[in-house]
């Protein structure tokens, strides 16, 4: 059973990594192309910023799922560093995971409400007519991803922070 | 009731709930107590996130990762070390200056800690610098990345408070130069008094290279800050476009000039940058929604009215704000201070006649102090991990650096507006 879940996790990780690479390439490429187009080709690409923004929202949200999967969300790990008893530490990790399950559940509820509204009143971007539901789907995916990994942390008792990481500022 | 939300945020973060999910919990609390309609709340958060200027953030983060893996940071350190070698406190000073130049490209402090720290901590120890001291110096000097443009912190502050990013970038140059000079002088004072610098034990890896070859090798790396800042302030491109140019330039330099970047490292850097961006953006998404609720419920205005009934003297108010920002930075992460606490205090500060751009510089200085002040000192902890030293050994040097250098820089920035406003005005950014 554990082997099965591990192989699913690896497959999910590969898909997430590919998505991060694709979206990062689009964001960088499109913005860089806008500069080149303006100064060298003297050409204005209408809607380029819309493509970059839609890709960026996917990049942000997939990045957030990758961080949840690798337990690398920004954490103030001051308290856990001072807990020496293994039993207390396990208890602490379960408590944090439980809070995360509740908050990610709330995030899903928010997304559910948003989708109800977005489906009733569909909107598109002004230039290329990209449906707003496309970037919103990324937020939905992030809410489900966050919830899934919070449940994983609750069941396995895994720490929701990585003590060896080099945090970001 | 809104203030209880901030208290809840502090408690959740203090017990170790990831910052993003602490924000989500506070949002749930605010939605409950203020009975907010959920139909469009997330849509408003999404629309705030869907902003071109925010694209600069993932791009500068990616540029920072690429600089580390592409050998750019190493060339910068070699060059600066060459300039200051042989002088008292030269190696410590070169770490400060290298962090500053690195900050002028990457926009993050952690990028500087990881890149400059891994290169310099070993040589510093060999030369007799105590590991606790060098880790503390690394921690505080890497925060020049927050002050020297482009700065991710200033991008976030500009987006949440709707101020000009270009002006905000320029406003922190003055405080950054003061901090840099202060740290160099502090280091020069300590060397020879608190510990002796051992010049005989220097492993001169660069001895076989001439000064010219080191300079020539560093030129592409040194061209990056000119490319980014020149592009922005020369009116050639926006900060977002400059960030994309920085990424492409870092790839070209890493791949074709230094030949230290390969596809595997590129993939690793892109994924790591994506993950970092994701953690920041999720926090930002929730903070936008929290900010909207607090603004709608007039919490910042009520707080301003309440404080101004207690204290009327603008100087005292500014001192209180300084103290509050530092305290917040001591118990919260820098991102939370920038996107939640700082906007809350903004109406109060503006009511004393402070320009919002000037306030941005004050916030950046407080983040520098907060990120190095225990108990929550993410950058100091990270510097200690890289310096392979216990936090206890680095705390006292860090506190001294904050008291002797960081605090005075913050006070000067707060009470002499020209320190932060002179450069934006000179560049015509405000």
PDB file of N, CA, C and O in Angstrom, chain B residues 59-125:
ATOM      1  N   UNK B  59      10.455  36.358 -10.870  1.00  0.00           N
ATOM      2  CA  UNK B  59      11.597  36.494 -11.775  1.00  0.00           C
ATOM      3  C   UNK B  59      12.869  36.880 -11.020  1.00  0.00           C
ATOM      4  O   UNK B  59      13.937  36.327 -11.286  1.00  0.00           O
ATOM      5  N   UNK B  60      12.758  37.791 -10.058  1.00  0.00           N
ATOM      6  CA  UNK B  60      13.950  38.145  -9.273  1.00  0.00           C
ATOM      7  C   UNK B  60      14.388  36.970  -8.384  1.00  0.00           C
ATOM      8  O   UNK B  60      15.585  36.749  -8.183  1.00  0.00           O
ATOM      9  N   UNK B  61      13.403  36.229  -7.867  1.00  0.00           N
ATOM     10  CA  UNK B  61      13.751  35.047  -7.054  1.00  0.00           C
ATOM     11  C   UNK B  61      14.510  34.048  -7.928  1.00  0.00           C
ATOM     12  O   UNK B  61      15.549  33.511  -7.537  1.00  0.00           O
ATOM     13  N   UNK B  62      14.015  33.831  -9.145  1.00  0.00           N
ATOM     14  CA  UNK B  62      14.679  32.901 -10.072  1.00  0.00           C
ATOM     15  C   UNK B  62      16.075  33.411 -10.428  1.00  0.00           C
ATOM     16  O   UNK B  62      17.035  32.620 -10.460  1.00  0.00           O
ATOM     17  N   UNK B  63      16.205  34.706 -10.653  1.00  0.00           N
ATOM     18  CA  UNK B  63      17.526  35.276 -10.974  1.00  0.00           C
ATOM     19  C   UNK B  63      18.511  34.996  -9.842  1.00  0.00           C
ATOM     20  O   UNK B  63      19.676  34.660 -10.094  1.00  0.00           O
ATOM     21  N   UNK B  64      18.027  35.104  -8.599  1.00  0.00           N
ATOM     22  CA  UNK B  64      18.877  34.836  -7.433  1.00  0.00           C
ATOM     23  C   UNK B  64      19.374  33.399  -7.424  1.00  0.00           C
ATOM     24  O   UNK B  64      20.563  33.135  -7.196  1.00  0.00           O
ATOM     25  N   UNK B  65      18.466  32.460  -7.679  1.00  0.00           N
ATOM     26  CA  UNK B  65      18.864  31.038  -7.705  1.00  0.00           C
ATOM     27  C   UNK B  65      19.867  30.769  -8.836  1.00  0.00           C
ATOM     28  O   UNK B  65      20.823  30.024  -8.672  1.00  0.00           O
ATOM     29  N   UNK B  66      19.623  31.397  -9.989  1.00  0.00           N
ATOM     30  CA  UNK B  66      20.511  31.171 -11.135  1.00  0.00           C
ATOM     31  C   UNK B  66      21.896  31.749 -10.888  1.00  0.00           C
ATOM     32  O   UNK B  66      22.904  31.189 -11.312  1.00  0.00           O
ATOM     33  N   UNK B  67      21.950  32.871 -10.165  1.00  0.00           N
ATOM     34  CA  UNK B  67      23.233  33.477  -9.839  1.00  0.00           C
ATOM     35  C   UNK B  67      24.068  32.571  -8.965  1.00  0.00           C
ATOM     36  O   UNK B  67      25.278  32.492  -9.103  1.00  0.00           O
ATOM     37  N   UNK B  68      23.350  31.888  -8.057  1.00  0.00           N
ATOM     38  CA  UNK B  68      24.050  30.993  -7.137  1.00  0.00           C
ATOM     39  C   UNK B  68      24.619  29.805  -7.912  1.00  0.00           C
ATOM     40  O   UNK B  68      25.786  29.464  -7.770  1.00  0.00           O
ATOM     41  N   UNK B  69      23.778  29.188  -8.754  1.00  0.00           N
ATOM     42  CA  UNK B  69      24.235  27.977  -9.438  1.00  0.00           C
ATOM     43  C   UNK B  69      25.099  28.283 -10.661  1.00  0.00           C
ATOM     44  O   UNK B  69      25.808  27.398 -11.133  1.00  0.00           O
ATOM     45  N   UNK B  70      25.052  29.512 -11.155  1.00  0.00           N
ATOM     46  CA  UNK B  70      25.806  29.840 -12.362  1.00  0.00           C
ATOM     47  C   UNK B  70      27.189  30.412 -12.108  1.00  0.00           C
ATOM     48  O   UNK B  70      27.868  30.819 -13.043  1.00  0.00           O
ATOM     49  N   UNK B  71      27.623  30.454 -10.851  1.00  0.00           N
ATOM     50  CA  UNK B  71      28.980  30.917 -10.540  1.00  0.00           C
ATOM     51  C   UNK B  71      29.126  32.431 -10.469  1.00  0.00           C
ATOM     52  O   UNK B  71      30.235  32.953 -10.343  1.00  0.00           O
ATOM     53  N   UNK B  72      28.002  33.152 -10.562  1.00  0.00           N
ATOM     54  CA  UNK B  72      28.074  34.619 -10.555  1.00  0.00           C
ATOM     55  C   UNK B  72      28.480  35.122  -9.165  1.00  0.00           C
ATOM     56  O   UNK B  72      29.333  36.012  -9.036  1.00  0.00           O
ATOM     57  N   UNK B  73      27.889  34.519  -8.126  1.00  0.00           N
ATOM     58  CA  UNK B  73      28.189  34.943  -6.754  1.00  0.00           C
ATOM     59  C   UNK B  73      29.678  34.752  -6.448  1.00  0.00           C
ATOM     60  O   UNK B  73      30.314  35.618  -5.839  1.00  0.00           O
ATOM     61  N   UNK B  74      30.241  33.626  -6.904  1.00  0.00           N
ATOM     62  CA  UNK B  74      31.657  33.342  -6.630  1.00  0.00           C
ATOM     63  C   UNK B  74      32.561  34.413  -7.260  1.00  0.00           C
ATOM     64  O   UNK B  74      33.499  34.898  -6.642  1.00  0.00           O
ATOM     65  N   UNK B  75      32.230  34.833  -8.502  1.00  0.00           N
ATOM     66  CA  UNK B  75      33.044  35.855  -9.180  1.00  0.00           C
ATOM     67  C   UNK B  75      32.963  37.197  -8.433  1.00  0.00           C
ATOM     68  O   UNK B  75      33.957  37.912  -8.318  1.00  0.00           O
ATOM     69  N   UNK B  76      31.773  37.496  -7.928  1.00  0.00           N
ATOM     70  CA  UNK B  76      31.594  38.753  -7.179  1.00  0.00           C
ATOM     71  C   UNK B  76      32.474  38.755  -5.931  1.00  0.00           C
ATOM     72  O   UNK B  76      33.174  39.723  -5.643  1.00  0.00           O
ATOM     73  N   UNK B  77      32.430  37.629  -5.208  1.00  0.00           N
ATOM     74  CA  UNK B  77      33.214  37.529  -3.967  1.00  0.00           C
ATOM     75  C   UNK B  77      34.706  37.636  -4.269  1.00  0.00           C
ATOM     76  O   UNK B  77      35.435  38.374  -3.600  1.00  0.00           O
ATOM     77  N   UNK B  78      35.158  36.924  -5.308  1.00  0.00           N
ATOM     78  CA  UNK B  78      36.587  36.970  -5.673  1.00  0.00           C
ATOM     79  C   UNK B  78      37.021  38.400  -5.960  1.00  0.00           C
ATOM     80  O   UNK B  78      38.086  38.842  -5.524  1.00  0.00           O
ATOM     81  N   UNK B  79      36.177  39.104  -6.692  1.00  0.00           N
ATOM     82  CA  UNK B  79      36.518  40.468  -7.102  1.00  0.00           C
ATOM     83  C   UNK B  79      36.617  41.397  -5.875  1.00  0.00           C
ATOM     84  O   UNK B  79      37.596  42.130  -5.726  1.00  0.00           O
ATOM     85  N   UNK B  80      35.611  41.316  -5.002  1.00  0.00           N
ATOM     86  CA  UNK B  80      35.592  42.230  -3.862  1.00  0.00           C
ATOM     87  C   UNK B  80      36.706  41.873  -2.876  1.00  0.00           C
ATOM     88  O   UNK B  80      37.347  42.737  -2.302  1.00  0.00           O
ATOM     89  N   UNK B  81      36.942  40.568  -2.739  1.00  0.00           N
ATOM     90  CA  UNK B  81      38.024  40.127  -1.858  1.00  0.00           C
ATOM     91  C   UNK B  81      39.360  40.685  -2.338  1.00  0.00           C
ATOM     92  O   UNK B  81      40.195  41.118  -1.548  1.00  0.00           O
ATOM     93  N   UNK B  82      39.519  40.689  -3.655  1.00  0.00           N
ATOM     94  CA  UNK B  82      40.752  41.218  -4.237  1.00  0.00           C
ATOM     95  C   UNK B  82      40.920  42.710  -3.892  1.00  0.00           C
ATOM     96  O   UNK B  82      42.009  43.172  -3.581  1.00  0.00           O
ATOM     97  N   UNK B  83      39.805  43.448  -3.912  1.00  0.00           N
ATOM     98  CA  UNK B  83      39.870  44.883  -3.646  1.00  0.00           C
ATOM     99  C   UNK B  83      40.262  45.201  -2.205  1.00  0.00           C
ATOM    100  O   UNK B  83      40.954  46.176  -1.954  1.00  0.00           O
ATOM    101  N   UNK B  84      39.786  44.373  -1.267  1.00  0.00           N
ATOM    102  CA  UNK B  84      39.993  44.717   0.142  1.00  0.00           C
ATOM    103  C   UNK B  84      41.021  43.837   0.843  1.00  0.00           C
ATOM    104  O   UNK B  84      41.248  43.993   2.036  1.00  0.00           O
ATOM    105  N   UNK B  85      41.650  42.920   0.109  1.00  0.00           N
ATOM    106  CA  UNK B  85      42.584  41.999   0.761  1.00  0.00           C
ATOM    107  C   UNK B  85      43.767  42.777   1.354  1.00  0.00           C
ATOM    108  O   UNK B  85      44.213  43.775   0.796  1.00  0.00           O
ATOM    109  N   UNK B  86      44.230  42.284   2.502  1.00  0.00           N
ATOM    110  CA  UNK B  86      45.370  42.918   3.158  1.00  0.00           C
ATOM    111  C   UNK B  86      44.975  44.019   4.128  1.00  0.00           C
ATOM    112  O   UNK B  86      45.776  44.425   4.954  1.00  0.00           O
ATOM    113  N   UNK B  87      43.738  44.513   4.032  1.00  0.00           N
ATOM    114  CA  UNK B  87      43.312  45.581   4.946  1.00  0.00           C
ATOM    115  C   UNK B  87      42.738  44.964   6.216  1.00  0.00           C
ATOM    116  O   UNK B  87      42.239  43.835   6.162  1.00  0.00           O
ATOM    117  N   UNK B  88      42.788  45.730   7.317  1.00  0.00           N
ATOM    118  CA  UNK B  88      42.240  45.209   8.578  1.00  0.00           C
ATOM    119  C   UNK B  88      40.739  44.978   8.417  1.00  0.00           C
ATOM    120  O   UNK B  88      40.016  45.888   8.004  1.00  0.00           O
ATOM    121  N   UNK B  89      40.304  43.767   8.730  1.00  0.00           N
ATOM    122  CA  UNK B  89      38.886  43.428   8.591  1.00  0.00           C
ATOM    123  C   UNK B  89      38.465  43.297   7.144  1.00  0.00           C
ATOM    124  O   UNK B  89      37.269  43.346   6.832  1.00  0.00           O
ATOM    125  N   UNK B  90      39.461  43.108   6.266  1.00  0.00           N
ATOM    126  CA  UNK B  90      39.166  43.089   4.823  1.00  0.00           C
ATOM    127  C   UNK B  90      38.177  42.016   4.413  1.00  0.00           C
ATOM    128  O   UNK B  90      37.245  42.281   3.647  1.00  0.00           O
ATOM    129  N   UNK B  91      38.358  40.796   4.946  1.00  0.00           N
ATOM    130  CA  UNK B  91      37.495  39.703   4.498  1.00  0.00           C
ATOM    131  C   UNK B  91      36.045  39.898   4.981  1.00  0.00           C
ATOM    132  O   UNK B  91      35.099  39.641   4.238  1.00  0.00           O
ATOM    133  N   UNK B  92      35.908  40.368   6.228  1.00  0.00           N
ATOM    134  CA  UNK B  92      34.558  40.650   6.732  1.00  0.00           C
ATOM    135  C   UNK B  92      33.896  41.743   5.907  1.00  0.00           C
ATOM    136  O   UNK B  92      32.724  41.645   5.543  1.00  0.00           O
ATOM    137  N   UNK B  93      34.675  42.782   5.583  1.00  0.00           N
ATOM    138  CA  UNK B  93      34.133  43.879   4.775  1.00  0.00           C
ATOM    139  C   UNK B  93      33.741  43.380   3.397  1.00  0.00           C
ATOM    140  O   UNK B  93      32.727  43.808   2.831  1.00  0.00           O
ATOM    141  N   UNK B  94      34.549  42.477   2.846  1.00  0.00           N
ATOM    142  CA  UNK B  94      34.230  41.990   1.497  1.00  0.00           C
ATOM    143  C   UNK B  94      32.926  41.194   1.512  1.00  0.00           C
ATOM    144  O   UNK B  94      32.163  41.224   0.543  1.00  0.00           O
ATOM    145  N   UNK B  95      32.635  40.519   2.641  1.00  0.00           N
ATOM    146  CA  UNK B  95      31.353  39.808   2.728  1.00  0.00           C
ATOM    147  C   UNK B  95      30.192  40.807   2.716  1.00  0.00           C
ATOM    148  O   UNK B  95      29.168  40.586   2.071  1.00  0.00           O
ATOM    149  N   UNK B  96      30.379  41.926   3.424  1.00  0.00           N
ATOM    150  CA  UNK B  96      29.326  42.953   3.480  1.00  0.00           C
ATOM    151  C   UNK B  96      29.082  43.525   2.074  1.00  0.00           C
ATOM    152  O   UNK B  96      27.946  43.598   1.604  1.00  0.00           O
ATOM    153  N   UNK B  97      30.172  43.882   1.396  1.00  0.00           N
ATOM    154  CA  UNK B  97      30.029  44.507   0.071  1.00  0.00           C
ATOM    155  C   UNK B  97      29.474  43.494  -0.943  1.00  0.00           C
ATOM    156  O   UNK B  97      28.593  43.825  -1.746  1.00  0.00           O
ATOM    157  N   UNK B  98      29.977  42.245  -0.875  1.00  0.00           N
ATOM    158  CA  UNK B  98      29.487  41.216  -1.808  1.00  0.00           C
ATOM    159  C   UNK B  98      27.990  40.992  -1.609  1.00  0.00           C
ATOM    160  O   UNK B  98      27.242  40.840  -2.581  1.00  0.00           O
ATOM    161  N   UNK B  99      27.552  40.990  -0.350  1.00  0.00           N
ATOM    162  CA  UNK B  99      26.116  40.809  -0.081  1.00  0.00           C
ATOM    163  C   UNK B  99      25.325  41.962  -0.680  1.00  0.00           C
ATOM    164  O   UNK B  99      24.241  41.770  -1.216  1.00  0.00           O
ATOM    165  N   UNK B 100      25.882  43.167  -0.577  1.00  0.00           N
ATOM    166  CA  UNK B 100      25.203  44.336  -1.149  1.00  0.00           C
ATOM    167  C   UNK B 100      25.074  44.220  -2.650  1.00  0.00           C
ATOM    168  O   UNK B 100      23.997  44.456  -3.209  1.00  0.00           O
ATOM    169  N   UNK B 101      26.156  43.844  -3.313  1.00  0.00           N
ATOM    170  CA  UNK B 101      26.104  43.737  -4.779  1.00  0.00           C
ATOM    171  C   UNK B 101      25.182  42.588  -5.187  1.00  0.00           C
ATOM    172  O   UNK B 101      24.409  42.694  -6.140  1.00  0.00           O
ATOM    173  N   UNK B 102      25.251  41.498  -4.423  1.00  0.00           N
ATOM    174  CA  UNK B 102      24.362  40.364  -4.709  1.00  0.00           C
ATOM    175  C   UNK B 102      22.904  40.813  -4.576  1.00  0.00           C
ATOM    176  O   UNK B 102      22.051  40.449  -5.377  1.00  0.00           O
ATOM    177  N   UNK B 103      22.649  41.626  -3.545  1.00  0.00           N
ATOM    178  CA  UNK B 103      21.294  42.136  -3.332  1.00  0.00           C
ATOM    179  C   UNK B 103      20.824  43.001  -4.485  1.00  0.00           C
ATOM    180  O   UNK B 103      19.631  43.095  -4.758  1.00  0.00           O
ATOM    181  N   UNK B 104      21.786  43.636  -5.177  1.00  0.00           N
ATOM    182  CA  UNK B 104      21.409  44.494  -6.305  1.00  0.00           C
ATOM    183  C   UNK B 104      21.006  43.673  -7.525  1.00  0.00           C
ATOM    184  O   UNK B 104      20.623  44.218  -8.543  1.00  0.00           O
ATOM    185  N   UNK B 105      21.106  42.367  -7.411  1.00  0.00           N
ATOM    186  CA  UNK B 105      20.690  41.526  -8.531  1.00  0.00           C
ATOM    187  C   UNK B 105      19.522  40.630  -8.144  1.00  0.00           C
ATOM    188  O   UNK B 105      18.566  40.461  -8.891  1.00  0.00           O
ATOM    189  N   UNK B 106      19.585  40.053  -6.936  1.00  0.00           N
ATOM    190  CA  UNK B 106      18.601  39.014  -6.617  1.00  0.00           C
ATOM    191  C   UNK B 106      17.355  39.526  -5.900  1.00  0.00           C
ATOM    192  O   UNK B 106      16.268  39.019  -6.127  1.00  0.00           O
ATOM    193  N   UNK B 107      17.472  40.500  -5.032  1.00  0.00           N
ATOM    194  CA  UNK B 107      16.279  41.023  -4.355  1.00  0.00           C
ATOM    195  C   UNK B 107      15.849  40.267  -3.117  1.00  0.00           C
ATOM    196  O   UNK B 107      14.867  40.609  -2.488  1.00  0.00           O
ATOM    197  N   UNK B 108      16.576  39.208  -2.760  1.00  0.00           N
ATOM    198  CA  UNK B 108      16.212  38.470  -1.553  1.00  0.00           C
ATOM    199  C   UNK B 108      17.412  38.363  -0.623  1.00  0.00           C
ATOM    200  O   UNK B 108      18.561  38.383  -1.084  1.00  0.00           O
ATOM    201  N   UNK B 109      17.150  38.227   0.667  1.00  0.00           N
ATOM    202  CA  UNK B 109      18.237  38.093   1.634  1.00  0.00           C
ATOM    203  C   UNK B 109      18.720  36.649   1.692  1.00  0.00           C
ATOM    204  O   UNK B 109      19.909  36.393   1.837  1.00  0.00           O
ATOM    205  N   UNK B 110      17.774  35.717   1.575  1.00  0.00           N
ATOM    206  CA  UNK B 110      18.176  34.315   1.727  1.00  0.00           C
ATOM    207  C   UNK B 110      19.102  33.893   0.592  1.00  0.00           C
ATOM    208  O   UNK B 110      19.975  33.058   0.786  1.00  0.00           O
ATOM    209  N   UNK B 111      18.909  34.481  -0.579  1.00  0.00           N
ATOM    210  CA  UNK B 111      19.783  34.188  -1.709  1.00  0.00           C
ATOM    211  C   UNK B 111      21.208  34.579  -1.370  1.00  0.00           C
ATOM    212  O   UNK B 111      22.155  33.829  -1.626  1.00  0.00           O
ATOM    213  N   UNK B 112      21.362  35.746  -0.743  1.00  0.00           N
ATOM    214  CA  UNK B 112      22.699  36.224  -0.372  1.00  0.00           C
ATOM    215  C   UNK B 112      23.296  35.348   0.729  1.00  0.00           C
ATOM    216  O   UNK B 112      24.479  35.014   0.685  1.00  0.00           O
ATOM    217  N   UNK B 113      22.468  34.967   1.713  1.00  0.00           N
ATOM    218  CA  UNK B 113      22.986  34.112   2.801  1.00  0.00           C
ATOM    219  C   UNK B 113      23.535  32.815   2.214  1.00  0.00           C
ATOM    220  O   UNK B 113      24.660  32.412   2.506  1.00  0.00           O
ATOM    221  N   UNK B 114      22.712  32.182   1.365  1.00  0.00           N
ATOM    222  CA  UNK B 114      23.105  30.885   0.826  1.00  0.00           C
ATOM    223  C   UNK B 114      24.313  31.011  -0.097  1.00  0.00           C
ATOM    224  O   UNK B 114      25.258  30.227  -0.002  1.00  0.00           O
ATOM    225  N   UNK B 115      24.302  32.014  -0.975  1.00  0.00           N
ATOM    226  CA  UNK B 115      25.380  32.117  -1.968  1.00  0.00           C
ATOM    227  C   UNK B 115      26.670  32.643  -1.348  1.00  0.00           C
ATOM    228  O   UNK B 115      27.713  31.997  -1.425  1.00  0.00           O
ATOM    229  N   UNK B 116      26.580  33.822  -0.748  1.00  0.00           N
ATOM    230  CA  UNK B 116      27.793  34.443  -0.201  1.00  0.00           C
ATOM    231  C   UNK B 116      28.280  33.652   1.010  1.00  0.00           C
ATOM    232  O   UNK B 116      29.481  33.447   1.180  1.00  0.00           O
ATOM    233  N   UNK B 117      27.327  33.190   1.834  1.00  0.00           N
ATOM    234  CA  UNK B 117      27.685  32.464   3.051  1.00  0.00           C
ATOM    235  C   UNK B 117      28.473  31.210   2.760  1.00  0.00           C
ATOM    236  O   UNK B 117      29.543  30.986   3.353  1.00  0.00           O
ATOM    237  N   UNK B 118      27.987  30.387   1.831  1.00  0.00           N
ATOM    238  CA  UNK B 118      28.679  29.123   1.562  1.00  0.00           C
ATOM    239  C   UNK B 118      30.085  29.366   1.012  1.00  0.00           C
ATOM    240  O   UNK B 118      30.987  28.578   1.250  1.00  0.00           O
ATOM    241  N   UNK B 119      30.258  30.486   0.324  1.00  0.00           N
ATOM    242  CA  UNK B 119      31.585  30.763  -0.240  1.00  0.00           C
ATOM    243  C   UNK B 119      32.521  31.331   0.836  1.00  0.00           C
ATOM    244  O   UNK B 119      33.703  30.998   0.879  1.00  0.00           O
ATOM    245  N   UNK B 120      32.007  32.172   1.740  1.00  0.00           N
ATOM    246  CA  UNK B 120      32.884  32.967   2.598  1.00  0.00           C
ATOM    247  C   UNK B 120      33.067  32.481   4.033  1.00  0.00           C
ATOM    248  O   UNK B 120      34.049  32.875   4.681  1.00  0.00           O
ATOM    249  N   UNK B 121      32.128  31.655   4.519  1.00  0.00           N
ATOM    250  CA  UNK B 121      32.220  31.276   5.932  1.00  0.00           C
ATOM    251  C   UNK B 121      33.520  30.499   6.218  1.00  0.00           C
ATOM    252  O   UNK B 121      34.192  30.741   7.217  1.00  0.00           O
ATOM    253  N   UNK B 122      33.906  29.601   5.320  1.00  0.00           N
ATOM    254  CA  UNK B 122      35.145  28.812   5.483  1.00  0.00           C
ATOM    255  C   UNK B 122      36.375  29.721   5.574  1.00  0.00           C
ATOM    256  O   UNK B 122      37.114  29.690   6.564  1.00  0.00           O
ATOM    257  N   UNK B 123      36.610  30.555   4.540  1.00  0.00           N
ATOM    258  CA  UNK B 123      37.777  31.455   4.593  1.00  0.00           C
ATOM    259  C   UNK B 123      37.780  32.381   5.812  1.00  0.00           C
ATOM    260  O   UNK B 123      38.843  32.664   6.371  1.00  0.00           O
ATOM    261  N   UNK B 124      36.611  32.828   6.250  1.00  0.00           N
ATOM    262  CA  UNK B 124      36.541  33.703   7.432  1.00  0.00           C
ATOM    263  C   UNK B 124      37.030  32.954   8.666  1.00  0.00           C
ATOM    264  O   UNK B 124      37.788  33.495   9.479  1.00  0.00           O
ATOM    265  N   UNK B 125      36.597  31.690   8.803  1.00  0.00           N
ATOM    266  CA  UNK B 125      37.018  30.884   9.952  1.00  0.00           C
ATOM    267  C   UNK B 125      38.525  30.649   9.902  1.00  0.00           C
ATOM    268  O   UNK B 125      39.220  30.738  10.921  1.00  0.00           O
TER     269      UNK B 125
END
